[in-house]
Coordinates of C-alpha atoms and ligand atoms in Angstrom, one line a residue:
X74 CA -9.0 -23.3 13.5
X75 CA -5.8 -21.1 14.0
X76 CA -2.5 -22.6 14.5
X77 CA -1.5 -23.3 17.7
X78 CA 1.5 -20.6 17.3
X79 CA -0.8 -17.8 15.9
X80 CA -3.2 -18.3 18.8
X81 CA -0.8 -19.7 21.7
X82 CA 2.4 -17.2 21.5
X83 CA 1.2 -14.6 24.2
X84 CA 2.7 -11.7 22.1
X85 CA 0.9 -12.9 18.7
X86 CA -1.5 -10.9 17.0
X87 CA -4.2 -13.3 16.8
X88 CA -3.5 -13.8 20.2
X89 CA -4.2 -10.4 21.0
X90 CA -7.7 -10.0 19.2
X91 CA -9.0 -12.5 21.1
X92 CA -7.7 -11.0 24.2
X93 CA -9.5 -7.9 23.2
X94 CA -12.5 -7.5 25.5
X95 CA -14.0 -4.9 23.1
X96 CA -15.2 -7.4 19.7
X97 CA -18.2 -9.7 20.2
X98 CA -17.3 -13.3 20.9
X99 CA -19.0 -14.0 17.8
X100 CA -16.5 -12.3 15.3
X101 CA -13.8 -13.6 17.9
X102 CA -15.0 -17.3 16.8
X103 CA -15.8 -16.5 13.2
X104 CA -12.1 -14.6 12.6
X105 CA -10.5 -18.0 14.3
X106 CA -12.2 -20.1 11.6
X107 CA -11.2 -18.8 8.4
X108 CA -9.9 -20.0 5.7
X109 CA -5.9 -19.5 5.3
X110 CA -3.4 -20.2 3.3
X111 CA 1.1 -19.9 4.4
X112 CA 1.9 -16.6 5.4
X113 CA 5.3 -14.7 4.5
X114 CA 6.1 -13.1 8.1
X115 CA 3.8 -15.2 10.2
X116 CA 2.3 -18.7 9.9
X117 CA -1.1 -17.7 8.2
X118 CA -2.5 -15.4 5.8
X119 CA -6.3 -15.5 6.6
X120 CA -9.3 -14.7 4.4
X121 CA -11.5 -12.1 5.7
X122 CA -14.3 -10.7 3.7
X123 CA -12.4 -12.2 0.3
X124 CA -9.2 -10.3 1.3
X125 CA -6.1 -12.3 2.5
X126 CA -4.2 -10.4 5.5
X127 CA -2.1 -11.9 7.9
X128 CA -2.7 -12.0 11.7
X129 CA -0.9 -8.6 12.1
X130 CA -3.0 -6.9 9.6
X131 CA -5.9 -8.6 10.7
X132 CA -5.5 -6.8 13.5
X133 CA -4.8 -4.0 12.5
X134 CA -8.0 -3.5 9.5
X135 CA -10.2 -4.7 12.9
X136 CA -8.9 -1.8 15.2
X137 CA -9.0 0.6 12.2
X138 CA -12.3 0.3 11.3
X139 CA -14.0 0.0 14.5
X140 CA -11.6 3.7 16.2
X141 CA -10.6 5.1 13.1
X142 CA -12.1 8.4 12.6
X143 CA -11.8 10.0 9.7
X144 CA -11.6 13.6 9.1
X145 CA -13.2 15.8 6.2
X146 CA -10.0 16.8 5.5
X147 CA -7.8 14.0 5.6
X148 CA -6.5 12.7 2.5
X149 CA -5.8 8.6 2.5
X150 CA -3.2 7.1 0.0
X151 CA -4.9 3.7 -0.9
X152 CA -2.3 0.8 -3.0
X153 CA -2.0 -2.9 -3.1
X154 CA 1.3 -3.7 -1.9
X155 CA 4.3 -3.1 -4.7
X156 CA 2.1 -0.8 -6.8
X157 CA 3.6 2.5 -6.1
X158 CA 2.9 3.4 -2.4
X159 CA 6.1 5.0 -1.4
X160 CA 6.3 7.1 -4.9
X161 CA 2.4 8.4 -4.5
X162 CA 3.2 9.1 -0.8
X163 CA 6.3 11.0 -1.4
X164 CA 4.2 13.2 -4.4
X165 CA 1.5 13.5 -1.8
X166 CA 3.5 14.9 0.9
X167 CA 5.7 17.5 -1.6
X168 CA 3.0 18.4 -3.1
X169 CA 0.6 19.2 -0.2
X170 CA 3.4 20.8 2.0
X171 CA 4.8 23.1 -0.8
X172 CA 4.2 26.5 0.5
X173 CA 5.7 25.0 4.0
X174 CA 8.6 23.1 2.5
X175 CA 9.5 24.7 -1.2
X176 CA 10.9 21.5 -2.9
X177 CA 14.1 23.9 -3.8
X178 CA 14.9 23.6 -0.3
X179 CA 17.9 21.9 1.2
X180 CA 15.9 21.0 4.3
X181 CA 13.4 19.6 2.8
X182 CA 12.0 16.9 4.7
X183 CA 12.2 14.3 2.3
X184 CA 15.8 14.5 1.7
X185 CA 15.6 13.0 5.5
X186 CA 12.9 11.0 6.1
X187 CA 11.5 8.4 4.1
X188 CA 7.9 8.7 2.7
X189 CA 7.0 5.7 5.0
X190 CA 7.8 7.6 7.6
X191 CA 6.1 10.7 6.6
X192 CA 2.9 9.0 5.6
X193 CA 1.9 6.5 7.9
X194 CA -0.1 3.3 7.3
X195 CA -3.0 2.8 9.3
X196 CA -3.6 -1.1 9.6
X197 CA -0.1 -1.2 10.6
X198 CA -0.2 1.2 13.2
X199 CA -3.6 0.1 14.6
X200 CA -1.8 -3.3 14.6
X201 CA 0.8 -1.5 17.6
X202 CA -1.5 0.4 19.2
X203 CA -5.4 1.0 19.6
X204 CA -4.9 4.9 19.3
X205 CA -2.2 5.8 17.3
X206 CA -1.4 9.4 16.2
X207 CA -1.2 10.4 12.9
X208 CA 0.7 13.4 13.0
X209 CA -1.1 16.9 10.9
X210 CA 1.2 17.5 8.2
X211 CA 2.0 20.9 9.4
X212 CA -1.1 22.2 6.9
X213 CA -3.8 21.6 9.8
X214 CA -4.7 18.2 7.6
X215 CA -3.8 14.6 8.0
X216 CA -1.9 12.4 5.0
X217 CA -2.7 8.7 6.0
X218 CA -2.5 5.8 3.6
X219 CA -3.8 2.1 3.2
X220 CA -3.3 -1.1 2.0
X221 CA -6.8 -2.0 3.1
X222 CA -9.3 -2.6 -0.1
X223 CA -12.2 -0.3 -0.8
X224 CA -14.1 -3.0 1.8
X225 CA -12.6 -2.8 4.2
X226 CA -12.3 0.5 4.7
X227 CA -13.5 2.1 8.4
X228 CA -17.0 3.3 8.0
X229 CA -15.9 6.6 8.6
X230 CA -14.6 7.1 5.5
X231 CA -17.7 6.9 3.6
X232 CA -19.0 9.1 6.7
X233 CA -16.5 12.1 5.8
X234 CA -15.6 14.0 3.3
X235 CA -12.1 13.1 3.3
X236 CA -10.2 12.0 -0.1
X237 CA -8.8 8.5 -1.1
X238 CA -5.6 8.7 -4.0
X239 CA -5.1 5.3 -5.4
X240 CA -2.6 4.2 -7.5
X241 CA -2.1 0.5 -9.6
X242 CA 0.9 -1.2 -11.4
X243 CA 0.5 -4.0 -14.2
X244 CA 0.0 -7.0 -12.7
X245 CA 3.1 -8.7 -13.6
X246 CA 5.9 -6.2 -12.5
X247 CA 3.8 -6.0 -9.4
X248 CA 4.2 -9.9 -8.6
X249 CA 7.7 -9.3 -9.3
X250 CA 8.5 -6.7 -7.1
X251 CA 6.1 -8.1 -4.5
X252 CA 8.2 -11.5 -4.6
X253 CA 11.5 -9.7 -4.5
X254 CA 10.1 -7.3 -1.2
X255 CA 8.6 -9.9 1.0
X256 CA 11.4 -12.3 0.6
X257 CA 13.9 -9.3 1.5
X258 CA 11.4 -8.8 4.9
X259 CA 11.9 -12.3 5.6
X260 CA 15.2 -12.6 5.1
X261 CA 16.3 -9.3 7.1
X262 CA 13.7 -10.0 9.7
X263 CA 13.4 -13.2 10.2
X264 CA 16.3 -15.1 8.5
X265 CA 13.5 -16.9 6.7
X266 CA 14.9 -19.0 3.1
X267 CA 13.3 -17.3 0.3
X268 CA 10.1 -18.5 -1.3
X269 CA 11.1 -20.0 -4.9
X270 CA 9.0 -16.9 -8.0
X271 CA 6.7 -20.0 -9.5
X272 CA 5.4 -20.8 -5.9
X273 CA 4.7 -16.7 -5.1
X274 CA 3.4 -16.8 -9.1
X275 CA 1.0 -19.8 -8.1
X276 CA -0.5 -18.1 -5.6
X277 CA -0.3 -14.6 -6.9
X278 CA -2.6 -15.9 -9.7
X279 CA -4.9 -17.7 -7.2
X280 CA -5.4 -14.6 -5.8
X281 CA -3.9 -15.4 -2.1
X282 CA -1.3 -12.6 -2.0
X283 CA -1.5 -9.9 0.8
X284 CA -4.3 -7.9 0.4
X285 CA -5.1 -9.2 -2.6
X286 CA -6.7 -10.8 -4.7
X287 CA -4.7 -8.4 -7.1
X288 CA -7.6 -8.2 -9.5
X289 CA -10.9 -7.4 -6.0
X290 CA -8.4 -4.9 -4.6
X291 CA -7.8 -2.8 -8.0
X292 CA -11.6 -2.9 -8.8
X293 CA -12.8 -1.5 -6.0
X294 CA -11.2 1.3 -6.7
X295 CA -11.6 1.5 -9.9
X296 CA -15.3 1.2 -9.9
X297 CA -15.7 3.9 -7.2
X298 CA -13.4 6.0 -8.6
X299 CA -15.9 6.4 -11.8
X300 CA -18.6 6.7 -9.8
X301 CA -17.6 9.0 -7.3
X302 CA -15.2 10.6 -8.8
X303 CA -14.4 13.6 -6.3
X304 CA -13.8 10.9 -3.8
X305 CA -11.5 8.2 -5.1
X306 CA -8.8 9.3 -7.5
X307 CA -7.4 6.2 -9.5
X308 CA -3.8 6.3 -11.0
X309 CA -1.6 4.2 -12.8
X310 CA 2.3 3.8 -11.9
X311 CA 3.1 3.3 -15.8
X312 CA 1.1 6.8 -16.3
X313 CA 3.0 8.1 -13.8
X314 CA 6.5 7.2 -15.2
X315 CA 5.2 8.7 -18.6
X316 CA 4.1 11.9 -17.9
X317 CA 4.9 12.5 -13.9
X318 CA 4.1 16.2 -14.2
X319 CA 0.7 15.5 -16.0
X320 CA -0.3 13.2 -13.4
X321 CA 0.9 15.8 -10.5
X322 CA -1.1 18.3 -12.1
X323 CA -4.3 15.9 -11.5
X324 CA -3.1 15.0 -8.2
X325 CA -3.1 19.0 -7.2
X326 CA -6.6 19.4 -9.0
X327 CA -8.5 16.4 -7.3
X328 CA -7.1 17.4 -4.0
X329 CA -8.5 21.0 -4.4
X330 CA -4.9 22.5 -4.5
X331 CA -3.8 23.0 -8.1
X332 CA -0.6 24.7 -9.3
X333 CA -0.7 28.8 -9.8
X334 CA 0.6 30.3 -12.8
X335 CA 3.7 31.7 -10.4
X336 CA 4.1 28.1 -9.4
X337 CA 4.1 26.9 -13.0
X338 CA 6.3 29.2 -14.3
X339 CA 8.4 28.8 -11.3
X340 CA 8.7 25.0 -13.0
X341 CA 7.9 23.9 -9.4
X342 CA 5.6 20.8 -10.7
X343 CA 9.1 19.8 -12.2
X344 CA 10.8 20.5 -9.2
X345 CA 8.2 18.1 -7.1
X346 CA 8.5 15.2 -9.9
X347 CA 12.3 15.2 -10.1
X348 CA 12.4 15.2 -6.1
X349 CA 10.1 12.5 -6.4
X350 CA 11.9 10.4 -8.5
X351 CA 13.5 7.1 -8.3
X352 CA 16.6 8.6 -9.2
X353 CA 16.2 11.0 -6.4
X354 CA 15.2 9.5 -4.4
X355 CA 17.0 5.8 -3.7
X356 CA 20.0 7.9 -3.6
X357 CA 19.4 9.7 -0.5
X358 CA 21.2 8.6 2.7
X359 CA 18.2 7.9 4.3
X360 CA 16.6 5.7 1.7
X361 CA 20.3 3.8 1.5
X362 CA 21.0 3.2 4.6
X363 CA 17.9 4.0 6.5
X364 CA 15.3 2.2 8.7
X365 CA 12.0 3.4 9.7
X366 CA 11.2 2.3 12.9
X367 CA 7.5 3.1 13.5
X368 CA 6.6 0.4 11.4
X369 CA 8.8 -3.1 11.2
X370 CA 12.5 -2.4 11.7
X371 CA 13.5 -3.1 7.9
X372 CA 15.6 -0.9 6.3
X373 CA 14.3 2.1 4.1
X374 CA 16.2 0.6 0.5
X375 CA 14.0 -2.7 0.4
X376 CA 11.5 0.1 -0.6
X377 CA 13.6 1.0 -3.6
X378 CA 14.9 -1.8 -6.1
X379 CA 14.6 -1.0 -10.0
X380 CA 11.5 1.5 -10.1
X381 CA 10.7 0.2 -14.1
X382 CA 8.2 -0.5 -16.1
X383 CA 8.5 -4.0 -17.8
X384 CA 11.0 -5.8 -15.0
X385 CA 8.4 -8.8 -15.3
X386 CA 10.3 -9.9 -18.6
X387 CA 13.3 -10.5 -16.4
X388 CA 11.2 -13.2 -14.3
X389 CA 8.4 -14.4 -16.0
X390 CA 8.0 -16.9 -19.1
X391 CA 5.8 -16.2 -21.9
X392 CA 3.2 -18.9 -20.2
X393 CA 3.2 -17.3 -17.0
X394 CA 2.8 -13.7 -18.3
X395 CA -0.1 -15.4 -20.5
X396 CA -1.6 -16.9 -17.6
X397 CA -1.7 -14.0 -15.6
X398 CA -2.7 -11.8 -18.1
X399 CA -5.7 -13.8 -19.0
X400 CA -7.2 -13.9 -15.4
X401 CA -6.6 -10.4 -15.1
X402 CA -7.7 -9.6 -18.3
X403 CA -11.5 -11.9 -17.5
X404 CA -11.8 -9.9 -14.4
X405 CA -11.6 -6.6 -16.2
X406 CA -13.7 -7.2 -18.7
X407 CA -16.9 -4.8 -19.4
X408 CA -15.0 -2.6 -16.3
X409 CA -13.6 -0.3 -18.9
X410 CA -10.0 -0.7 -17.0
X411 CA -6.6 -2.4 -18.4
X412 CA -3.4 -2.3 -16.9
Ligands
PAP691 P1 4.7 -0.8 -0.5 O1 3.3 -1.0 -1.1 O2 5.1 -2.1 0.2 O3 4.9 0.4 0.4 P2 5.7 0.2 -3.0 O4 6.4 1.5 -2.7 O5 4.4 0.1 -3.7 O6 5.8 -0.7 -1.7 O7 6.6 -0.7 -3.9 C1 8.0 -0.5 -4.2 C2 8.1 -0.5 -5.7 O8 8.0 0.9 -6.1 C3 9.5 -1.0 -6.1 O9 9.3 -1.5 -7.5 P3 10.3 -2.6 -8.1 O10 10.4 -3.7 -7.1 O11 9.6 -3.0 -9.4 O12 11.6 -1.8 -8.3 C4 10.2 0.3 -6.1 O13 11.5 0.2 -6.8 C5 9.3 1.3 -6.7 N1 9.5 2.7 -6.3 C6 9.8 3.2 -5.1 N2 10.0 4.5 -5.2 C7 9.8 4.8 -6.5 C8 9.8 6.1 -7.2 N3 10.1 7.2 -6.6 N4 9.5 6.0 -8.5 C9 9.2 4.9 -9.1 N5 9.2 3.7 -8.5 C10 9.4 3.7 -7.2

C-alpha cells in the first residue's frame, strides 16, 4: 500500500488519481499496490510497467496517455533525465523556427527564455492540469518532449505520424549529473539534506532511478529507432559534443527540413550549434538567474552545470565505473548499441 502521506495529504498527487472519477477502480487499486522504493521530491518512487516515477509523474504519464492527442505533425523530444534534454530541445526549437527567428537575431527567443520553457514536458504538465496547452511553435506545429519510455508512451503516438528525437548520455556522467540535479531540486525546493553519490550509485545500478531503469529506457529507443527509423531518431550527447553540426544536419534531415545551400553557405548550421552551446547558453541572464515557472519553481541554472564528457571520473572509482559498466554493457549485448 501507499504511504499514508502520498495518499492522505489532500493536495498529493496520489491523492488526486484516486480522486479522479475518470480511471477504473481497478487500476486505482493496482497503481496503490506497487512496488516502491524512497523517492527524491516525494516519499515514493513507484514501479509502473517496470518504470520507476514518482507520484507526480505517475500522474502525470496516466493523464497523458489516456487525453493526449497526438498530432501528425508534432515532433516529441524523448530523454531519460540528465541525458541532454535541455540541449536537444534548444537545437529543436532553433532549428525548426529558423526562417521565423534567424539565429543571427538579437531577439531571438532563446536568448530569453529557457528551452524548458519553450519546449514543454508533457507528464509534468498533465501532472498540473488534465488539458494543458502546448503552445504551436509559431510554424503551425507543436515541439513537446518526454521523459516517459517508449512504453509508456500515449497510444496516440503510434496512432499519428508525428516524430520522436531521442537523445542518450554514457551512463556514468549521466548518474553523475542526475545525482548532482536532484539533490539541487531538493535542496532549493524543499530544504531536503542531500542524498550521499554511493547511495544514488546503488540504486542507479539497480535500476530504481526516475524513469529508469537507465538501461529499459535507452533500449526502447534504440530498438525502435532501427526498426522504424523515420519515426524515432536516436542520438548520442557525446556525438553531439563531437561533431554538433553533423548531428544538426541529421536532425534537419529526419525532421523533413534540411539545410539549403543559401543556408549552408550562410554558415547558419554554425550559427544554430554555437547558439546552442553550453557556452552560450549557461551564460544568458535567463539561464543564470532565471526560473521557469510552468513547471516546478527551480531556477533555470540547475539545468546547466559542466556540460562535459567524462565528469564521471571526478565521482566515481574504478569499481564503480566497472560495475556499472558491466550491467550496462550485459544489457546491450547483441543490441548493436554502446554508449
Ligand atoms: P533534464 O533531463 O532534467 O531536462 P538535461 O538537460 O538532460 O536535464 O541534463 C542537464 C545536463 O545537460 C547537465 O549535464 P552535467 O550535469 O553533466 O553538466 C548540463 O550541464 C548539460 N547541458 C545543458 N545544456 C547543455 C548544452 N547546451 N550543451 C551541452 N550540455 C548541456
Amino acid at each position: 500500500m501507499a504511504s499514508p502521506s502520498d495518499l492522505n495529504t489532500s493536495n498529493s498527487f496520489m491523492h488526486q488519481f484516486l480522486q479522479e472519477s475518470s480511471y477504473p477502480e481497478e487500476l486505482k487499486q493496482s497503481i496503490i499496490s506497487l512496488p516502491r522504493e524512497e523517492g527524491w521530491l516525494y516519499p515514493h518512487m513507484y514501479n509502473y510497467k517496470g518504470f520507476w516515477l514518482d507520484s507526480e509523474f505517475l500522474h502525470g504519464a496516466l493523464r497523458c496517455q489516456k487525453h493526449f492527442q497526438a498530432q501528425h505533425s508534432d515532433i516529441i523530444v524523448c530523454t531519460l533525465p540528465k541525458c541532454g534534454t535541455t540541449w536537444l530541445k534548444a537545437l529543436v526549437f532553433a532549428l525548426t523556427t529558423r526562417k521565423q527567428f534567424p539565429v543571427s537575431q538579437q531577439t531571438h527567443p532563446l536568448l530569453t527564455t529557457s528551452p524548458q520553457e519553450l519546449i514543454r514536458n508533457m507528464e509534468f504538465s498533465y501532472s498540473r492540469e488534465i488539458s494543458p496547452d502546448f503552445p504551436m511553435n509559431g510554424n503551425g506545429f507543436r515541439v513537446l518532449s518526454t521523459h516517459l519510455p517508449l512504453e509508456l508512451l500515449p497510444k496516440s503516438v503510434w496512432e499519428s505520424k508525428c516524430k520522436l528525437i531521442c537523445v542518450c548520455r554514457n551512463q556514468k556522467d549521466t548518474v553523475v549529473s542526475y545525482w548532482h540535479f536532484m539533490n539541487k531540486l531538493r535542496a532549493e525546493l524543499l530544504g531536503l539534506e542531500a542524498i550521499p553519490f554511493p547511495e544514488t550509485f546503488d540504486r542507479y545500478c539497480r535500476g530504481a532511478s526516475m524513469f529508469g531503469p537507465f538501461w529499459d529506457h535507452v533500449l526502447g529507443y534504440w530498438k525502435e529507432s532501427l526498426e522504424n527509423p523515420g519515426k524515432v531518431l536516436f542520438l548520442k550527447y557525446e556525438e553531439i559534443k563531437e561533431e554538433p553540426e553533423v548531428e544538426l544536419r541529421r536532425i534537419a534531415g529526419f525532421l523533413g527540413c534540411p539545410f539549403s545551400e543559401e543556408e549552408e553557405e550562410g554558415g547558419v548550421v554554425g550559427g544554430i550549434s554555437r547558439l546552442c552551446s553550453f557556452e552560450s547558453l549557461s551564460n544568458l541572464e535567463v539561464n543564470k538567474t532565471g526560473k521557469t515557472y510552468h513547471e516546478r519553481p527551480a531556477g533555470n541554472n540547475l539545468f546547466f552545470r559542466k556540460g562535459k564528457v567524462g565528469d564521471w571520473r571526478n565521482h566515481l572509482t574504478d569499481e564503480m565505473a566497472t560495475r556499472l559498466d558491466q550491467i550496462v554493457d550485459e544489457k546491450f549485448k547483441g543490441t548493436g548499441l554502446n554508449l
